[in-house]
């Protein structure tokens, strides 16, 4: 129940206001009361918004405007010609452009966002609050789909190439053989969902569309691809390189198939190895059709090597990214005396423990797989993987 004192107060205030407005209308000059101190009306503002919790009419409403546009902020339902004062974030607006009771903002940018309040001209009673949010309509989202666990499922992920600064919602639809497939949202990252392959070896293309919507607009991207073209394993794991005793030109490299690859017996992987001494820029490449080990036989004695491995399904899809780099130096007759404490041990093999891989371009499809048919969708799917943007910005 409303406090009777407050209610009475409101009635009196309203009556006073009506008198003042009608006085103004009659052309009489209404001397505004002296302006309350900043803290006074901040307090009043807070008080009003507390009360507003119960009456939705006073809830500051959100107004979205596009950067570069001219915004008109209305003082709620107040008469267009009523005398009002505007503040932003609780402080005065310098030289406000007013059109009656409306505030005009020319060519708005992000810094115009904020809480705008309009007060009845003479009483400093809060009339209305607007939360102005300046942003942009969404651009075409970047969409990519990939299967790193063929034949179990594939996933699609999306992000915006540019931030909009206001909340966006994404709606993804996957159609195969004119049926809509369920794309189960991953808990993390949020801009990703996965789809179980319902039917393997289908010749029908998958059609994926993501629609992004915000208060200022809408945009969408569609891609279509064959089941096999999006297959791209994760990189091989636990790549280890060791010198071979008594053999100054050899390095023994071993690795494991990516743990995400579910059925290497039915869907075998082949591998691609690259290595170079740190002192040279030129990589040497070896493609291996079987096994998970290889012995390098042409290493330079005593030179430290960097070694990486990539994987690909035997028949379909594209090469994985390169594995985490591993380093090794071939065996040397004369033990090298290295001064640093950590390298005192006689073995010169060292495996990088960091997971931050040096960025390297995956093997070019030209070099390693001339026979494979790489559609444009595949090339499309490379790009977003490399751009891997932080997830946070996608759902703001
Ligand atoms: C001022 O408001 C009136 C009535 O809403 C409108 O017709 C007029 O175009 C506005 N003027 C400007 C400069 O926006
Ligand atoms: C935003 O607009 C204001 C007022 O027009 C201007 O002073 C300010 O420099 C602008 N800021 C940017 C980042 O453009
Ligand atoms: C209002 O405050 C917000 C948040 O502190 C700030 O980003 C915005 O630029 C302020 N708006 C104005 C017009 O000063
Ligand atoms: C969608 O985004 C593209 C750029 O990514 C832009 O050129 C186009 O105008 C946008 N479409 C809509 C309807 O906003
Ligand atoms: C997403 O799009 C599909 C197909 O266009 C539509 O049926 C569905 O209602 C949309 N979902 C949401 C949450 O907008």
Short mmCIF file of C-alpha atoms and ligand atoms in Angstrom, two decimals:
data_model
loop_
_atom_site.label_atom_id
_atom_site.label_comp_id
_atom_site.label_asym_id
_atom_site.label_seq_id
_atom_site.Cartn_x
_atom_site.Cartn_y
_atom_site.Cartn_z
CA UNK A 1 0.00 0.00 0.00
CA UNK A 2 1.24 3.46 -0.83
CA UNK A 3 2.34 5.68 1.97
CA UNK A 4 -0.51 8.17 2.50
CA UNK A 5 1.91 11.01 3.10
CA UNK A 6 3.74 10.32 -0.17
CA UNK A 7 0.48 10.00 -2.03
CA UNK A 8 -0.73 13.30 -0.68
CA UNK A 9 2.58 14.81 -1.63
CA UNK A 10 2.26 13.49 -5.14
CA UNK A 11 -1.21 14.87 -5.51
CA UNK A 12 -0.03 18.29 -4.38
CA UNK A 13 3.00 18.12 -6.67
CA UNK A 14 0.87 17.13 -9.61
CA UNK A 15 -1.56 19.90 -8.89
CA UNK A 16 1.27 22.41 -8.67
CA UNK A 17 2.69 21.19 -11.90
CA UNK A 18 -0.59 21.47 -13.70
CA UNK A 19 -0.92 24.99 -12.42
CA UNK A 20 2.54 25.86 -13.63
CA UNK A 21 2.01 24.30 -17.02
CA UNK A 22 -1.28 26.08 -17.47
CA UNK A 23 0.36 29.27 -16.27
CA UNK A 24 3.00 28.82 -18.93
CA UNK A 25 0.36 28.15 -21.50
CA UNK A 26 -1.30 31.40 -20.62
CA UNK A 27 2.00 33.04 -21.41
CA UNK A 28 2.73 34.05 -17.84
CA UNK A 29 6.27 33.81 -16.74
CA UNK A 30 6.84 31.10 -14.21
CA UNK A 31 9.93 31.79 -12.21
CA UNK A 32 11.73 28.49 -11.86
CA UNK A 33 12.66 27.50 -8.39
CA UNK A 34 16.34 27.63 -7.69
CA UNK A 35 18.02 24.59 -9.00
CA UNK A 36 18.74 21.94 -6.39
CA UNK A 37 22.29 20.89 -5.72
CA UNK A 38 23.63 18.04 -7.78
CA UNK A 39 23.57 15.69 -4.84
CA UNK A 40 19.98 16.61 -4.15
CA UNK A 41 18.71 15.59 -7.47
CA UNK A 42 20.95 12.57 -7.69
CA UNK A 43 19.31 11.49 -4.49
CA UNK A 44 15.94 12.33 -5.92
CA UNK A 45 16.78 10.43 -9.07
CA UNK A 46 17.74 7.38 -7.07
CA UNK A 47 14.65 7.66 -4.96
CA UNK A 48 12.52 7.95 -8.04
CA UNK A 49 14.09 4.97 -9.70
CA UNK A 50 13.58 2.97 -6.51
CA UNK A 51 9.92 3.79 -6.63
CA UNK A 52 9.97 3.10 -10.34
CA UNK A 53 10.69 -0.52 -9.48
CA UNK A 54 7.00 -0.86 -8.81
CA UNK A 55 5.69 1.12 -11.74
CA UNK A 56 7.03 -0.05 -15.07
CA UNK A 57 6.21 3.34 -16.53
CA UNK A 58 9.24 4.83 -14.76
CA UNK A 59 11.66 2.04 -15.63
CA UNK A 60 14.43 3.66 -17.70
CA UNK A 61 13.71 2.38 -21.14
CA UNK A 62 16.50 1.34 -23.47
CA UNK A 63 16.89 3.22 -26.70
CA UNK A 64 19.28 1.86 -29.31
CA UNK A 65 20.84 4.14 -31.87
CA UNK A 66 23.31 3.48 -34.63
CA UNK A 67 26.69 5.24 -34.53
CA UNK A 68 26.68 8.26 -36.78
CA UNK A 69 22.92 8.74 -36.59
CA UNK A 70 21.03 11.67 -35.09
CA UNK A 71 19.18 10.56 -31.99
CA UNK A 72 16.01 12.08 -30.58
CA UNK A 73 15.44 11.37 -26.90
CA UNK A 74 11.87 12.00 -25.85
CA UNK A 75 10.95 12.97 -22.35
CA UNK A 76 8.53 10.08 -21.95
CA UNK A 77 4.95 11.11 -22.51
CA UNK A 78 5.60 14.69 -21.45
CA UNK A 79 4.17 17.38 -23.71
CA UNK A 80 6.43 18.15 -26.64
CA UNK A 81 6.44 21.83 -25.65
CA UNK A 82 6.97 21.36 -21.89
CA UNK A 83 10.03 22.99 -20.38
CA UNK A 84 12.46 20.31 -19.27
CA UNK A 85 16.10 19.91 -18.31
CA UNK A 86 18.21 16.96 -19.40
CA UNK A 87 21.17 15.34 -17.66
CA UNK A 88 23.39 12.46 -18.67
CA UNK A 89 24.86 10.09 -16.10
CA UNK A 90 23.68 12.58 -13.48
CA UNK A 91 25.58 15.59 -14.82
CA UNK A 92 24.54 18.55 -16.91
CA UNK A 93 24.64 18.46 -20.67
CA UNK A 94 26.59 21.36 -22.08
CA UNK A 95 24.68 23.36 -24.69
CA UNK A 96 21.93 20.79 -25.16
CA UNK A 97 20.05 20.84 -28.45
CA UNK A 98 16.42 20.79 -27.51
CA UNK A 99 13.37 20.60 -29.63
CA UNK A 100 10.66 21.29 -27.10
CA UNK A 101 11.08 18.66 -24.45
CA UNK A 102 13.10 16.32 -26.72
CA UNK A 103 16.87 16.18 -26.62
CA UNK A 104 18.61 16.05 -29.98
CA UNK A 105 21.99 14.36 -30.27
CA UNK A 106 23.81 14.84 -33.55
CA UNK A 107 26.06 12.16 -35.03
CA UNK A 108 26.15 9.89 -31.99
CA UNK A 109 29.15 7.72 -31.13
CA UNK A 110 29.83 5.16 -28.41
CA UNK A 111 30.62 7.76 -25.81
CA UNK A 112 27.08 9.13 -26.07
CA UNK A 113 25.76 5.96 -24.41
CA UNK A 114 24.53 6.53 -20.90
CA UNK A 115 21.59 7.30 -18.65
CA UNK A 116 19.67 10.33 -19.83
CA UNK A 117 17.17 11.89 -17.46
CA UNK A 118 14.73 14.65 -18.10
CA UNK A 119 13.38 16.79 -15.29
CA UNK A 120 10.41 19.01 -15.12
CA UNK A 121 11.80 22.48 -15.82
CA UNK A 122 11.15 24.32 -12.60
CA UNK A 123 10.66 21.66 -9.95
CA UNK A 124 13.52 19.32 -10.89
CA UNK A 125 11.12 16.49 -10.64
CA UNK A 126 12.34 13.50 -12.62
CA UNK A 127 10.01 12.85 -15.52
CA UNK A 128 11.71 10.18 -17.51
CA UNK A 129 14.89 8.16 -17.91
CA UNK A 130 16.33 6.68 -21.06
CA UNK A 131 19.27 4.32 -21.25
CA UNK A 132 20.81 5.26 -24.59
CA UNK A 133 22.90 2.48 -26.10
CA UNK A 134 24.83 3.40 -29.21
CA UNK A 135 25.99 0.51 -31.39
CA UNK A 136 25.95 -0.97 -34.85
CA UNK A 137 23.83 -3.43 -36.76
CA UNK A 138 25.62 -6.76 -37.19
CA UNK A 139 27.84 -7.43 -40.19
CA UNK A 140 27.85 -10.77 -41.93
CA UNK A 141 28.82 -13.36 -39.36
CA UNK A 142 31.80 -15.62 -40.02
CA UNK A 143 30.63 -19.22 -40.06
CA UNK A 144 32.65 -22.39 -40.31
CA UNK A 145 31.92 -26.08 -39.87
CA UNK A 146 34.38 -28.84 -39.26
CA UNK A 147 34.56 -32.46 -38.22
CA UNK A 148 37.53 -33.35 -36.05
CA UNK A 149 35.95 -36.63 -34.94
CA UNK A 150 34.66 -38.10 -38.15
CA UNK A 151 32.43 -40.09 -38.49
CA UNK A 152 30.79 -39.17 -35.16
CA UNK A 153 29.75 -35.56 -35.68
CA UNK A 154 30.72 -32.14 -36.90
CA UNK A 155 30.49 -28.74 -35.30
CA UNK A 156 29.78 -25.26 -36.56
CA UNK A 157 30.98 -22.07 -34.95
CA UNK A 158 30.35 -18.46 -35.72
CA UNK A 159 31.46 -14.99 -34.71
CA UNK A 160 31.03 -11.42 -35.85
CA UNK A 161 33.86 -9.79 -37.75
CA UNK A 162 33.21 -6.50 -35.94
CA UNK A 163 31.69 -5.84 -32.52
CA UNK A 164 28.23 -4.25 -32.40
CA UNK A 165 28.51 -2.95 -28.79
CA UNK A 166 24.94 -4.06 -28.12
CA UNK A 167 23.50 -7.54 -27.43
CA UNK A 168 23.21 -9.92 -30.39
CA UNK A 169 21.35 -13.18 -30.74
CA UNK A 170 22.34 -15.93 -33.13
CA UNK A 171 20.07 -18.51 -34.70
CA UNK A 172 21.66 -21.41 -36.54
CA UNK A 173 19.86 -23.83 -38.81
CA UNK A 174 21.32 -26.95 -40.39
CA UNK A 175 19.54 -28.57 -43.28
CA UNK A 176 20.47 -31.86 -44.89
CA UNK A 177 18.42 -33.63 -47.51
CA UNK A 178 15.61 -31.10 -46.89
CA UNK A 179 15.42 -32.11 -43.24
CA UNK A 180 16.38 -29.76 -40.42
CA UNK A 181 19.01 -31.25 -38.10
CA UNK A 182 19.37 -30.44 -34.45
CA UNK A 183 22.49 -28.47 -33.64
CA UNK A 184 23.20 -29.01 -29.98
CA UNK A 185 24.70 -25.93 -28.33
CA UNK A 186 27.98 -26.54 -26.59
CA UNK A 187 28.17 -25.14 -23.05
CA UNK A 188 31.57 -23.76 -24.01
CA UNK A 189 32.41 -22.09 -26.27
CA UNK A 190 29.00 -20.48 -26.54
CA UNK A 191 29.29 -19.69 -30.23
CA UNK A 192 29.42 -23.32 -31.20
CA UNK A 193 27.04 -26.24 -31.68
CA UNK A 194 27.49 -29.77 -32.90
CA UNK A 195 25.52 -32.06 -35.15
CA UNK A 196 25.59 -35.84 -35.24
CA UNK A 197 26.03 -37.36 -38.67
CA UNK A 198 22.71 -39.07 -39.15
CA UNK A 199 23.65 -40.77 -42.37
CA UNK A 200 27.21 -41.39 -43.49
CA UNK A 201 28.49 -41.21 -47.04
CA UNK A 202 25.60 -39.03 -48.12
CA UNK A 203 25.99 -37.24 -51.42
CA UNK A 204 23.57 -34.50 -50.34
CA UNK A 205 25.14 -31.25 -49.27
CA UNK A 206 24.69 -29.78 -45.81
CA UNK A 207 23.28 -26.26 -45.74
CA UNK A 208 24.08 -24.19 -42.66
CA UNK A 209 22.72 -20.70 -42.01
CA UNK A 210 23.41 -18.45 -39.09
CA UNK A 211 21.23 -15.40 -38.58
CA UNK A 212 22.38 -12.67 -36.23
CA UNK A 213 19.94 -10.13 -34.90
CA UNK A 214 20.21 -7.11 -32.67
CA UNK A 215 18.10 -4.05 -31.95
CA UNK A 216 19.60 -2.22 -34.94
CA UNK A 217 19.49 -4.88 -37.61
CA UNK A 218 19.97 -8.34 -38.87
CA UNK A 219 22.46 -10.17 -41.05
CA UNK A 220 23.18 -13.74 -42.02
CA UNK A 221 25.64 -16.14 -43.61
CA UNK A 222 24.97 -19.43 -45.35
CA UNK A 223 27.41 -22.11 -46.35
CA UNK A 224 26.91 -25.43 -47.99
CA UNK A 225 29.34 -28.33 -48.07
CA UNK A 226 29.79 -32.03 -48.63
CA UNK A 227 30.08 -34.29 -45.64
CA UNK A 228 33.69 -35.22 -46.40
CA UNK A 229 35.02 -31.77 -47.22
CA UNK A 230 34.83 -30.47 -43.64
CA UNK A 231 36.81 -33.35 -42.15
CA UNK A 232 39.93 -31.97 -40.50
CA UNK A 233 41.54 -33.90 -37.65
CA UNK A 234 43.14 -32.26 -34.66
CA UNK A 235 46.96 -32.25 -34.76
CA UNK A 236 48.88 -35.36 -33.68
CA UNK A 237 49.73 -35.44 -29.99
CA UNK A 238 52.80 -36.15 -27.85
CA UNK A 239 55.28 -35.58 -30.64
CA UNK A 240 58.68 -36.65 -29.30
CA UNK A 241 62.05 -36.56 -31.08
CA UNK A 242 65.15 -38.35 -29.79
CA UNK A 243 68.75 -38.60 -30.98
CA UNK A 244 69.97 -42.03 -32.04
CA UNK A 245 73.06 -43.20 -30.19
CA UNK A 246 76.20 -43.36 -32.31
CA UNK A 247 74.37 -41.83 -35.22
CA UNK A 248 75.04 -38.13 -35.73
CA UNK A 249 72.61 -37.72 -38.64
CA UNK A 250 69.52 -39.38 -37.21
CA UNK A 251 66.53 -38.30 -35.17
CA UNK A 252 63.76 -40.64 -34.15
CA UNK A 253 60.33 -39.01 -34.14
CA UNK A 254 57.21 -40.58 -32.60
CA UNK A 255 53.71 -39.26 -32.04
CA UNK A 256 50.17 -40.34 -31.25
CA UNK A 257 47.02 -39.98 -33.28
CA UNK A 258 44.82 -37.12 -32.03
CA UNK A 259 42.77 -38.39 -29.09
CA UNK A 260 39.63 -36.83 -30.60
CA UNK A 261 39.80 -39.13 -33.63
CA UNK A 262 37.38 -41.90 -32.65
CA UNK A 263 38.01 -44.80 -35.00
CA UNK A 264 41.46 -44.87 -36.54
CA UNK A 265 41.01 -48.50 -37.58
CA UNK A 266 38.09 -47.80 -39.88
CA UNK A 267 39.20 -44.28 -40.78
CA UNK A 268 43.00 -44.38 -40.80
CA UNK A 269 45.07 -41.23 -40.75
CA UNK A 270 48.15 -40.37 -42.71
CA UNK A 271 50.80 -37.95 -41.51
CA UNK A 272 52.99 -35.20 -42.72
CA UNK A 273 56.25 -34.40 -40.99
CA UNK A 274 58.30 -31.28 -41.35
CA UNK A 275 61.66 -30.48 -39.81
CA UNK A 276 64.49 -28.03 -40.11
CA UNK A 277 67.58 -27.07 -38.16
CA UNK A 278 66.92 -23.86 -36.24
CA UNK A 279 69.70 -22.15 -38.18
CA UNK A 280 67.91 -22.61 -41.53
CA UNK A 281 64.57 -21.31 -42.79
CA UNK A 282 63.91 -24.12 -45.21
CA UNK A 283 61.63 -26.95 -44.03
CA UNK A 284 62.02 -30.51 -45.19
CA UNK A 285 58.85 -32.52 -45.63
CA UNK A 286 57.98 -36.20 -45.45
CA UNK A 287 54.55 -37.64 -46.07
CA UNK A 288 53.91 -40.91 -44.27
CA UNK A 289 51.10 -43.18 -45.23
CA UNK A 290 51.32 -45.38 -42.17
CA UNK A 291 52.65 -45.66 -38.68
CA UNK A 292 53.19 -43.07 -36.00
CA UNK A 293 56.96 -42.82 -36.12
CA UNK A 294 59.68 -41.78 -38.51
CA UNK A 295 63.46 -41.67 -38.45
CA UNK A 296 65.06 -38.60 -39.94
CA UNK A 297 68.32 -39.74 -41.55
CA UNK A 298 69.67 -36.54 -43.08
CA UNK A 299 70.00 -34.30 -40.07
CA UNK A 300 73.05 -32.07 -39.63
CA UNK A 301 75.20 -33.32 -36.82
CA UNK A 302 75.04 -31.27 -33.68
CA UNK A 303 72.35 -28.90 -34.94
CA UNK A 304 69.15 -28.39 -33.00
CA UNK A 305 66.03 -29.28 -35.01
CA UNK A 306 62.42 -28.18 -34.80
CA UNK A 307 59.93 -30.89 -35.75
CA UNK A 308 56.15 -30.84 -36.31
CA UNK A 309 53.57 -33.32 -37.52
CA UNK A 310 50.13 -32.90 -39.16
CA UNK A 311 47.42 -35.50 -39.76
CA UNK A 312 44.75 -36.10 -42.36
CA UNK A 313 42.17 -38.74 -43.02
CA UNK A 314 43.49 -41.12 -45.62
CA UNK A 315 40.95 -40.19 -48.21
CA UNK A 316 38.86 -37.22 -47.27
CA UNK A 317 39.06 -33.74 -45.85
CA UNK A 318 42.04 -31.53 -45.20
CA UNK A 319 45.25 -31.56 -43.18
CA UNK A 320 45.16 -30.76 -39.49
CA UNK A 321 47.03 -27.80 -38.10
CA UNK A 322 50.64 -28.50 -37.15
CA UNK A 323 51.30 -30.18 -33.85
CA UNK A 324 53.04 -28.42 -31.01
CA UNK A 325 56.67 -28.03 -32.02
CA UNK A 326 59.24 -30.39 -30.57
CA UNK A 327 63.01 -29.86 -30.53
CA UNK A 328 65.93 -32.29 -30.68
CA UNK A 329 69.63 -32.35 -31.54
CA UNK A 330 71.28 -35.42 -33.15
CA UNK A 331 73.82 -37.38 -31.14
CA UNK A 332 77.38 -36.01 -31.21
CA UNK A 333 80.57 -37.82 -30.36
CA UNK A 334 82.05 -35.02 -28.34
CA UNK A 335 79.64 -34.17 -25.60
CA UNK A 336 78.88 -30.50 -25.83
CA UNK A 337 79.56 -28.58 -22.70
CA UNK A 338 76.79 -26.14 -22.26
CA UNK A 339 77.05 -23.70 -19.46
CA UNK A 340 73.41 -23.29 -18.53
CA UNK A 341 72.33 -25.27 -15.51
CA UNK A 342 69.24 -26.71 -17.10
CA UNK A 343 71.06 -28.21 -20.06
CA UNK A 344 73.81 -29.97 -18.10
CA UNK A 345 72.42 -33.44 -18.70
CA UNK A 346 74.15 -35.42 -21.43
CA UNK A 347 71.03 -35.92 -23.48
CA UNK A 348 70.35 -32.98 -25.73
CA UNK A 349 66.75 -33.88 -26.42
CA UNK A 350 64.25 -31.47 -25.14
CA UNK A 351 60.54 -31.45 -25.60
CA UNK A 352 58.71 -28.19 -25.41
CA UNK A 353 56.23 -28.24 -22.66
CA UNK A 354 54.44 -25.10 -23.64
CA UNK A 355 51.13 -25.48 -25.38
CA UNK A 356 51.38 -22.13 -27.07
CA UNK A 357 52.47 -23.29 -30.47
CA UNK A 358 54.38 -21.07 -32.75
CA UNK A 359 52.00 -20.08 -35.49
CA UNK A 360 52.74 -22.06 -38.59
CA UNK A 361 50.84 -22.44 -41.79
CA UNK A 362 49.47 -25.95 -42.24
CA UNK A 363 50.89 -27.95 -45.11
CA UNK A 364 49.73 -26.49 -48.34
CA UNK A 365 47.22 -28.72 -50.04
CA UNK A 366 49.17 -28.28 -53.25
CA UNK A 367 52.29 -29.84 -51.86
CA UNK A 368 50.86 -32.68 -49.89
CA UNK A 369 47.74 -33.70 -51.70
CA UNK A 370 47.54 -32.85 -55.34
CA UNK A 371 44.78 -35.40 -56.00
CA UNK A 372 42.38 -34.17 -53.36
CA UNK A 373 39.39 -32.15 -54.49
CA UNK A 374 39.21 -29.11 -52.31
CA UNK A 375 35.99 -27.19 -52.72
CA UNK A 376 35.58 -23.55 -51.93
CA UNK A 377 33.72 -24.42 -48.74
CA UNK A 378 36.85 -26.02 -47.39
CA UNK A 379 38.92 -23.00 -48.00
CA UNK A 380 36.20 -21.02 -46.30
CA UNK A 381 36.42 -23.27 -43.29
CA UNK A 382 40.15 -22.71 -42.87
CA UNK A 383 39.89 -19.03 -42.33
CA UNK A 384 37.71 -18.91 -39.20
CA UNK A 385 39.78 -21.63 -37.57
CA UNK A 386 42.81 -19.42 -37.90
CA UNK A 387 40.97 -16.39 -36.71
CA UNK A 388 39.71 -18.11 -33.56
CA UNK A 389 38.39 -15.03 -31.84
CA UNK A 390 37.71 -14.85 -28.14
CA UNK A 391 34.29 -16.21 -27.46
CA UNK A 392 33.30 -13.44 -25.15
CA UNK A 393 32.75 -10.89 -27.83
CA UNK A 394 30.24 -12.98 -29.64
CA UNK A 395 27.49 -12.85 -27.16
CA UNK A 396 27.55 -9.50 -25.56
C1 LIG B 1 10.92 19.38 -33.58
O1 LIG B 1 9.76 18.64 -33.24
C2 LIG B 1 8.67 18.82 -34.14
C3 LIG B 1 7.48 18.09 -33.56
O2 LIG B 1 7.82 16.88 -33.02
C4 LIG B 1 9.07 18.31 -35.49
O3 LIG B 1 8.01 18.51 -36.41
C5 LIG B 1 10.30 19.05 -35.97
O4 LIG B 1 10.74 18.51 -37.19
C6 LIG B 1 11.41 18.92 -34.93
N1 LIG B 1 12.54 19.74 -35.34
C7 LIG B 1 13.77 19.28 -35.39
C8 LIG B 1 14.83 20.25 -35.78
O5 LIG B 1 14.01 18.11 -35.15
C1 LIG B 2 31.90 11.52 -29.90
O1 LIG B 2 31.12 12.70 -30.09
C2 LIG B 2 31.48 13.74 -29.21
C3 LIG B 2 30.46 14.86 -29.36
O2 LIG B 2 30.05 15.00 -30.68
C4 LIG B 2 32.89 14.20 -29.56
O3 LIG B 2 33.28 15.24 -28.69
C5 LIG B 2 33.83 13.03 -29.36
O4 LIG B 2 35.12 13.38 -29.78
C6 LIG B 2 33.36 11.84 -30.19
N1 LIG B 2 34.17 10.69 -29.84
C7 LIG B 2 34.69 9.89 -30.75
C8 LIG B 2 35.48 8.75 -30.24
O5 LIG B 2 34.51 10.06 -31.95
C1 LIG B 3 27.93 7.57 -19.12
O1 LIG B 3 28.58 6.57 -18.37
C2 LIG B 3 29.01 5.47 -19.16
C3 LIG B 3 29.53 4.41 -18.22
O2 LIG B 3 30.34 4.94 -17.26
C4 LIG B 3 30.05 5.93 -20.15
O3 LIG B 3 30.51 4.87 -20.93
C5 LIG B 3 29.41 6.96 -21.05
O4 LIG B 3 30.35 7.47 -21.99
C6 LIG B 3 28.83 8.10 -20.23
N1 LIG B 3 28.08 8.91 -21.15
C7 LIG B 3 28.33 10.19 -21.33
C8 LIG B 3 27.54 10.87 -22.38
O5 LIG B 3 29.17 10.81 -20.67
C1 LIG B 4 25.49 -7.50 -43.73
O1 LIG B 4 26.87 -7.32 -43.57
C2 LIG B 4 27.54 -6.88 -44.74
C3 LIG B 4 29.02 -6.78 -44.46
O2 LIG B 4 29.47 -7.85 -43.70
C4 LIG B 4 27.01 -5.54 -45.19
O3 LIG B 4 27.63 -5.13 -46.38
C5 LIG B 4 25.52 -5.62 -45.39
O4 LIG B 4 25.01 -4.35 -45.66
C6 LIG B 4 24.85 -6.18 -44.13
N1 LIG B 4 23.44 -6.38 -44.40
C7 LIG B 4 22.50 -5.83 -43.66
C8 LIG B 4 21.09 -6.19 -44.02
O5 LIG B 4 22.75 -5.07 -42.75
C1 LIG B 5 15.57 -19.85 -35.80
O1 LIG B 5 15.31 -20.00 -37.19
C2 LIG B 5 14.41 -21.06 -37.48
C3 LIG B 5 14.32 -21.21 -38.98
O2 LIG B 5 14.43 -20.02 -39.65
C4 LIG B 5 13.05 -20.75 -36.85
O3 LIG B 5 12.15 -21.81 -37.10
C5 LIG B 5 13.23 -20.60 -35.34
O4 LIG B 5 12.03 -20.22 -34.76
C6 LIG B 5 14.30 -19.54 -35.04
N1 LIG B 5 14.57 -19.56 -33.61
C7 LIG B 5 14.65 -18.46 -32.90
C8 LIG B 5 14.96 -18.63 -31.46
O5 LIG B 5 14.51 -17.36 -33.40
#
